[in-house]
Tab-separated table of C-alpha atoms in Angstrom:
chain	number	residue	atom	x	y	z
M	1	UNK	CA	1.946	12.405	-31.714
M	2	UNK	CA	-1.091	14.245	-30.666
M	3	UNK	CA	-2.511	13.336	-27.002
M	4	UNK	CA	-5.775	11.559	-28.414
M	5	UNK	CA	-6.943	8.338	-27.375
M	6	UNK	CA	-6.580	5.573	-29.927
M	7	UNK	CA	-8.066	2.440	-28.934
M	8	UNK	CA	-5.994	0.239	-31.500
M	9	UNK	CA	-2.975	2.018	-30.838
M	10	UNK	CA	-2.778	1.981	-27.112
M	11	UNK	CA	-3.689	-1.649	-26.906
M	12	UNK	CA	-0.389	-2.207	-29.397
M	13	UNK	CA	1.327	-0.043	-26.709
M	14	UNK	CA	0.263	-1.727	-23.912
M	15	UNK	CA	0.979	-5.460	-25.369
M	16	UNK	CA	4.207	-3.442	-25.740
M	17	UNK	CA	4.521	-2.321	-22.148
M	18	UNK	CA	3.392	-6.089	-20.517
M	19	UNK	CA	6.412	-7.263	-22.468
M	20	UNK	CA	8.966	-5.208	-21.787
M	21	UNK	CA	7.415	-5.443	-17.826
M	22	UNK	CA	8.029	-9.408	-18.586
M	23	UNK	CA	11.818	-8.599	-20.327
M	24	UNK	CA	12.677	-6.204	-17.482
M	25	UNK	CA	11.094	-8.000	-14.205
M	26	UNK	CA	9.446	-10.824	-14.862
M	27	UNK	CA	11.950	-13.376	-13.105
M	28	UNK	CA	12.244	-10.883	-9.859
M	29	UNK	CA	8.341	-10.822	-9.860
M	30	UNK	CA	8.039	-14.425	-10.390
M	31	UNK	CA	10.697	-14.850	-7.441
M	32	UNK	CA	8.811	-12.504	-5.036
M	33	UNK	CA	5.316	-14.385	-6.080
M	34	UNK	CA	7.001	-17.752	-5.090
M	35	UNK	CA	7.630	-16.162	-1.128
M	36	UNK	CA	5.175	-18.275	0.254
M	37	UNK	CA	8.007	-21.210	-1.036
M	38	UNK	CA	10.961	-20.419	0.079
M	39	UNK	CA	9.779	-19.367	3.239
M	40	UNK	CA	8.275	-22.444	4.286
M	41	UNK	CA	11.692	-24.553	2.941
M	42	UNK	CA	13.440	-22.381	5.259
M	43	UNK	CA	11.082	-22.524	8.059
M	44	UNK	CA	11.064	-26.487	7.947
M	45	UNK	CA	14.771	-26.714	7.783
M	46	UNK	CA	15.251	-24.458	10.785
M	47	UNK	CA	12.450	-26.596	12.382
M	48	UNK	CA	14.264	-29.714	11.557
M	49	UNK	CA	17.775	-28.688	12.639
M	50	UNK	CA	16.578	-27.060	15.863
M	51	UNK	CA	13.915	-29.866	16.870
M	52	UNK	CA	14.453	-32.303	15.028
M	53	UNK	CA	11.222	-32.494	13.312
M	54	UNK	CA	8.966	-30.258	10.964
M	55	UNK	CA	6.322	-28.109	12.832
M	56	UNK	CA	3.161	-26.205	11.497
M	57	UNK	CA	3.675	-22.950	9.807
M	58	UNK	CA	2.382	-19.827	11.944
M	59	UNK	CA	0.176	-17.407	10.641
M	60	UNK	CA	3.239	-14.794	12.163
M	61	UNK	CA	5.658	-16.444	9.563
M	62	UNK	CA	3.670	-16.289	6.506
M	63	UNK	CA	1.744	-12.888	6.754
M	64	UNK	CA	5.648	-11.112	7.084
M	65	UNK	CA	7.029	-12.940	4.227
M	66	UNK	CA	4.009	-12.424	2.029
M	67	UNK	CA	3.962	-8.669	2.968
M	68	UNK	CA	7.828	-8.269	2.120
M	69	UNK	CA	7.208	-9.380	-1.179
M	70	UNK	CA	4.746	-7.384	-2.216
M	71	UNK	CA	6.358	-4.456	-0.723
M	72	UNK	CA	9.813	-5.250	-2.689
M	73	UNK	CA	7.966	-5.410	-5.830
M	74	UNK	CA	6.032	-2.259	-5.410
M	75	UNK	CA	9.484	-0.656	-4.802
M	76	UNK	CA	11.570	-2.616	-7.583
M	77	UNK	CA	9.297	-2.488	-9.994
M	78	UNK	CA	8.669	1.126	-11.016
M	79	UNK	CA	12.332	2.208	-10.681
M	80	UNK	CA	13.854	-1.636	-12.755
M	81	UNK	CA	11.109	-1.187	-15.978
M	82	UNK	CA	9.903	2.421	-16.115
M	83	UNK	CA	12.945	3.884	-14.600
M	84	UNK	CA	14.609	3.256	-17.615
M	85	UNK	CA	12.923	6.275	-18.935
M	86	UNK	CA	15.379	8.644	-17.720
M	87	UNK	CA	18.494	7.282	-19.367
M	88	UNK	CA	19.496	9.396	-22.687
M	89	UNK	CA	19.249	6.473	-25.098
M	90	UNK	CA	16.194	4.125	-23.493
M	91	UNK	CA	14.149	7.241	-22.793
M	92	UNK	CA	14.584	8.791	-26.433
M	93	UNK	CA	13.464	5.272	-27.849
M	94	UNK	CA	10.566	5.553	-25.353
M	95	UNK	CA	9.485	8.963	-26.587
M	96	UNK	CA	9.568	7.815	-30.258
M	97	UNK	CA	7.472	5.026	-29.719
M	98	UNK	CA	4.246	5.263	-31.390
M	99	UNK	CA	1.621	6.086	-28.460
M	100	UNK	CA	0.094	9.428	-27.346
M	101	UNK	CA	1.213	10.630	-24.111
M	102	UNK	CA	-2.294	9.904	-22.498
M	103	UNK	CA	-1.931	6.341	-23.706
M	104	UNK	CA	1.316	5.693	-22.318
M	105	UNK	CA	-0.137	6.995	-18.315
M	106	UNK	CA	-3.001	4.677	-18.697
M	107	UNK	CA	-0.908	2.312	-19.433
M	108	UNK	CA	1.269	2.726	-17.099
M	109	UNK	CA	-1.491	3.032	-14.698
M	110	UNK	CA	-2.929	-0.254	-15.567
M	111	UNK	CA	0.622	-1.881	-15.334
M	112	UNK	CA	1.173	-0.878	-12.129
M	113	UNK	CA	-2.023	-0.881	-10.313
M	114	UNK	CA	-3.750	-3.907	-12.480
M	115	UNK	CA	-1.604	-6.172	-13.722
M	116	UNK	CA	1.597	-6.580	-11.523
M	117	UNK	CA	-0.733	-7.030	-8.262
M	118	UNK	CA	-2.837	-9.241	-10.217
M	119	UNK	CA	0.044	-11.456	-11.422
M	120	UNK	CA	1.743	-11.232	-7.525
M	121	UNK	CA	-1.850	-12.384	-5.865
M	122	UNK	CA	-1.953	-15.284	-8.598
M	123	UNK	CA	1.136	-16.507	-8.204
M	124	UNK	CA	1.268	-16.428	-4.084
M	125	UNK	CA	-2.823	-17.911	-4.243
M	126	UNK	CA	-1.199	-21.089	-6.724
M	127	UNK	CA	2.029	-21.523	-4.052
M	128	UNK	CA	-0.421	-21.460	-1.066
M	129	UNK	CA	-2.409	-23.560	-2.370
M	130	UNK	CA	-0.390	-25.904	-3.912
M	131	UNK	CA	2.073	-25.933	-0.475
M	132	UNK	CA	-1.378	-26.340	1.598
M	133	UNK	CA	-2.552	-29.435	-0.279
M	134	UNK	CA	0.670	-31.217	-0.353
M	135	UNK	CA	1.499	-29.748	3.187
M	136	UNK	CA	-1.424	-30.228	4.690
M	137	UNK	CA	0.098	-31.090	8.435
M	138	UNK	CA	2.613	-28.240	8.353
M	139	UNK	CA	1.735	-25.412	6.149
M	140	UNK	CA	-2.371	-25.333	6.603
M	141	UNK	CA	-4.109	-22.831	5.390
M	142	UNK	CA	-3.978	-19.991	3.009
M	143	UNK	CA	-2.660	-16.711	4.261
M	144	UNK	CA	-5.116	-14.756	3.347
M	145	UNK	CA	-7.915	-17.205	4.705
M	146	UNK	CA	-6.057	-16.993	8.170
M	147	UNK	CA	-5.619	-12.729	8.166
M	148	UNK	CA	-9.586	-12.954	7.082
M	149	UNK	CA	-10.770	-13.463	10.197
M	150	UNK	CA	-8.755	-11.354	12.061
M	151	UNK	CA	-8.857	-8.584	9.776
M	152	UNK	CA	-12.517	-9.031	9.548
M	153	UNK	CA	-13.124	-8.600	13.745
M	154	UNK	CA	-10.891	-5.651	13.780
M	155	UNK	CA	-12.798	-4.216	10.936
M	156	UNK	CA	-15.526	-4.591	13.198
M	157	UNK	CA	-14.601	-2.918	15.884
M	158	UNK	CA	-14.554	-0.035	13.843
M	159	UNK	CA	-18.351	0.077	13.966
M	160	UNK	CA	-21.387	0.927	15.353
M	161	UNK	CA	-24.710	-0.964	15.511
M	162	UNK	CA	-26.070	0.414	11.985
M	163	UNK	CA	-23.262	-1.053	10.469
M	164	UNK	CA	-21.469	2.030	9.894
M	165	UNK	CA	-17.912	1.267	9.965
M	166	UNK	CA	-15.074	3.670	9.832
M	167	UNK	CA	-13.597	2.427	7.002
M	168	UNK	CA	-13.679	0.415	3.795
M	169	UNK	CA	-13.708	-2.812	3.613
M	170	UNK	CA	-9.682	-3.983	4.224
M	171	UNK	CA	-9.139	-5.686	0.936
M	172	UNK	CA	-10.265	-2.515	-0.571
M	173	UNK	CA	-8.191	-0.552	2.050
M	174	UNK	CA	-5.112	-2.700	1.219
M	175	UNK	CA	-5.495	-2.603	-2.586
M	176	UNK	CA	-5.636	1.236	-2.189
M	177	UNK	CA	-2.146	1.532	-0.095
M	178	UNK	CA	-0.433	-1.036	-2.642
M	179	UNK	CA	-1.916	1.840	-5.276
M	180	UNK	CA	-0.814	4.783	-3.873
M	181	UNK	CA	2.827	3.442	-2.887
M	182	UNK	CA	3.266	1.967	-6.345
M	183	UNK	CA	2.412	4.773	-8.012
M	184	UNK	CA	4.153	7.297	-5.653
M	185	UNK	CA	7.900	4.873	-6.351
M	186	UNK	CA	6.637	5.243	-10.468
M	187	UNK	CA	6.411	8.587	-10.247
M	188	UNK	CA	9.935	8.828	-8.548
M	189	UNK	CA	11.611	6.475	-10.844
M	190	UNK	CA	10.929	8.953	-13.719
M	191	UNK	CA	12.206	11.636	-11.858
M	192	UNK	CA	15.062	11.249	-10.617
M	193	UNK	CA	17.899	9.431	-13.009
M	194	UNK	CA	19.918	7.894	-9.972
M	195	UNK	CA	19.068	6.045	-6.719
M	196	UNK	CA	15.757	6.193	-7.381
M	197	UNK	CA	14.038	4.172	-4.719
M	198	UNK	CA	16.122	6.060	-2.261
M	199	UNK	CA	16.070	9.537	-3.286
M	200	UNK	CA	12.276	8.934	-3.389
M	201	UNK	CA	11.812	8.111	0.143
M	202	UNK	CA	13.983	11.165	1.024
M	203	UNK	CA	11.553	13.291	-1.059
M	204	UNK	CA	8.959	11.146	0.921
M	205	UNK	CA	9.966	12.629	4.111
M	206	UNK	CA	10.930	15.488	3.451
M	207	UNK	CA	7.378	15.948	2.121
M	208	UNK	CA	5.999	14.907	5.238
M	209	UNK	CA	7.862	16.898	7.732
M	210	UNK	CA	7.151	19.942	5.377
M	211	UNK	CA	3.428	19.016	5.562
M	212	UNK	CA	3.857	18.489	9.341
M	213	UNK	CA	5.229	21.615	9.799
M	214	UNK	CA	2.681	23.842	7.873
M	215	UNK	CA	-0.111	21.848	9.934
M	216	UNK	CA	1.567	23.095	13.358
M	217	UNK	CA	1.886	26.262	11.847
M	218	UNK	CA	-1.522	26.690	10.785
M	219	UNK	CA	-2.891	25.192	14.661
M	220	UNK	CA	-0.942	27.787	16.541
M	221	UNK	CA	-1.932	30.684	14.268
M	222	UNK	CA	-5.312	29.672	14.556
M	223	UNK	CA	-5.415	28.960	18.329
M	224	UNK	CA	-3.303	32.326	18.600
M	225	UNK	CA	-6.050	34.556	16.539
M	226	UNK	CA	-8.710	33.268	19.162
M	227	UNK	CA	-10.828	31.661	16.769
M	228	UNK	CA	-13.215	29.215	18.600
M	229	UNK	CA	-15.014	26.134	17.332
M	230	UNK	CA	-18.784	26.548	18.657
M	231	UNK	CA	-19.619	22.607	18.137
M	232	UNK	CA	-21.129	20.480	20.798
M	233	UNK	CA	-19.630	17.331	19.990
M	234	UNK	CA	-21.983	15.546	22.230
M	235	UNK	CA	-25.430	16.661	19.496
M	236	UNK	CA	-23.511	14.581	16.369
M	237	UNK	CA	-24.513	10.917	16.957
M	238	UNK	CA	-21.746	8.001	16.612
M	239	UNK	CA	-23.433	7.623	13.365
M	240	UNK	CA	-22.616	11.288	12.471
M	241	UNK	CA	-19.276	11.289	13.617
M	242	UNK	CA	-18.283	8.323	11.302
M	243	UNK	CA	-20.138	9.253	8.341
M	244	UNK	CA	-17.867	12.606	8.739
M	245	UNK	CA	-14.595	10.975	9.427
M	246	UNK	CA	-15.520	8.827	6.165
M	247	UNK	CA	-15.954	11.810	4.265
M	248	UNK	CA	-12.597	13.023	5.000
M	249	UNK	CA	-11.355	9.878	4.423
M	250	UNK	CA	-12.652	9.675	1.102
M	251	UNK	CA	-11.765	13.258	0.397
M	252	UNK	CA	-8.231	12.317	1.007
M	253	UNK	CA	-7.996	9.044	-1.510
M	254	UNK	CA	-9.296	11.229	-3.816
M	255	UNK	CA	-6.652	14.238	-3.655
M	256	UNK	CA	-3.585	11.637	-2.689
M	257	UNK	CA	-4.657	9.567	-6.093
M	258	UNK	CA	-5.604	12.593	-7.995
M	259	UNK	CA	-2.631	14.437	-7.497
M	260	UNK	CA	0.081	11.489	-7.641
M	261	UNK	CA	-1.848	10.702	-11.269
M	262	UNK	CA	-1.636	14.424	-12.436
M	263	UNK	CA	1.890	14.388	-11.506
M	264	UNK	CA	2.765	11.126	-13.744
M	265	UNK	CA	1.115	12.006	-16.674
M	266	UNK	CA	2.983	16.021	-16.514
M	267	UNK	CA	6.079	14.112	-16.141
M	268	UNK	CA	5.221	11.690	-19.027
M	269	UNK	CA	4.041	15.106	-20.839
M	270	UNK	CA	7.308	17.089	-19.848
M	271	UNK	CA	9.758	14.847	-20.282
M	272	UNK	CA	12.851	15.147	-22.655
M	273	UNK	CA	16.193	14.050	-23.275
């Protein structure tokens, strides 16, 4: 299979994909979407056996539950329905399968980033809402309509009076971490044949303290050559400052995202049985 792009071809792969997704982790998925649930029948019963009444949800209850979930399923996901590509007999099947490899990391890449948060944010929006209309009393409000507000002043804060804010706007800023992490667990899970989640994390850290290490390094060698910084921070406005610390920020999205996607598709490109 040559690594073209085939319009007709990837979309049989990725009808393919979204049903093997649905085979492999559609009930967990549909479990973790229905948080918002369980965690308010287990908040009332506490409430009722403690009290002796039902009491009004807190924001503090449902932003943790709703944040486990979607952590769990950016973890569980990659290594329950593509880590299956690293067994002998489920990966071989997987290589065979009609699809270039540059159609099988887009569509893994639409999987993950598109269509599982997608079907999570769907599913915990219809339980909210359903919970807050029949619970009206006790479980109020959506989540998100409650973190909105605070999000939204801290956001804020993070400003000056041109309306030059230090970062994105948080649902972008919070779609963009569930990317990354996702994708980082993905690339893991077709890695490494066992304990993927964990080994993963290891690799995580051991990354980090590497890169934390080679940072110090590269301070102390500087500071130790002499080299001096001639900048008078007080000539670059607030305005300049922010726009700069944007810039870096940006400049980091786009290496973190670049190089966790290069990564995938050499893996997908690499791999054999």
């Amino acid at each position: 299979m040559n690594n073209t792009f085939d319009i007709k071809r990837f979309w049989k792969y990725f009808v393919y994909d979204l049903t093997n997704a649905k085979n492999n982790c559609g009930l967990t998925l549909l479990i973790l979407g229905g948080m918002p649930v369980f965690m308010f029948f287990f908040y009332e019963l506490f409430s009722f056996i403690g009290a002796g009444s039902f009491s009004p949800v807190h924001l503090g209850a449902k932003i943790p539950s709703i944040i486990t979930a979607f952590a769990v399923a950016a973890l569980y996901f990659p290594a329950k329905h593509y880590g299956l590509i690293t067994d002998k007999k489920a990966g071989s099947s997987w290589i065979l399968l009609p699809a270039s490899k540059l159609e099988k990391w887009f569509s893994m890449l639409l999987v993950t980033c598109v269509v599982v948060p997608a079907f999570m944010l769907a599913e915990t929006a219809a339980c909210e809402g359903l919970l807050g209309l029949i619970f009206p009393n006790t479980y109020g409000e959506m989540t998100i309509a409650g973190m909105a507000g605070g999000l939204n002043t801290a956001w804020n804060e993070l400003s000056i009076d041109g309306g030059i804010t230090l970062l994105m706007s948080w649902p972008y800023t919070l779609y963009l971490a569930w990317c990354f992490t996702i994708l980082v667990f993905t690339l893991g899970s077709i890695c490494f044949k066992k304990s993927k989640i964990g080994k993963t994390f290891l690799a995580l850290f051991l990354l980090s303290l590497a890169l934390s290490i080679i940072v110090a390094a590269g301070v102390r060698i500087f500071a130790g050559a002499g080299f001096e910084m001639h900048i008078d921070v007080d000539e670059i406005s607030d305005e300049g400052f922010l726009r700069i610390l944007k810039t870096v920020q940006y400049a980091m999205y786009v290496i973190e995202f670049a190089l966790v996607d290069f990564l995938l598709y050499h893996r997908i490109k690499t791999i054999k049985q």
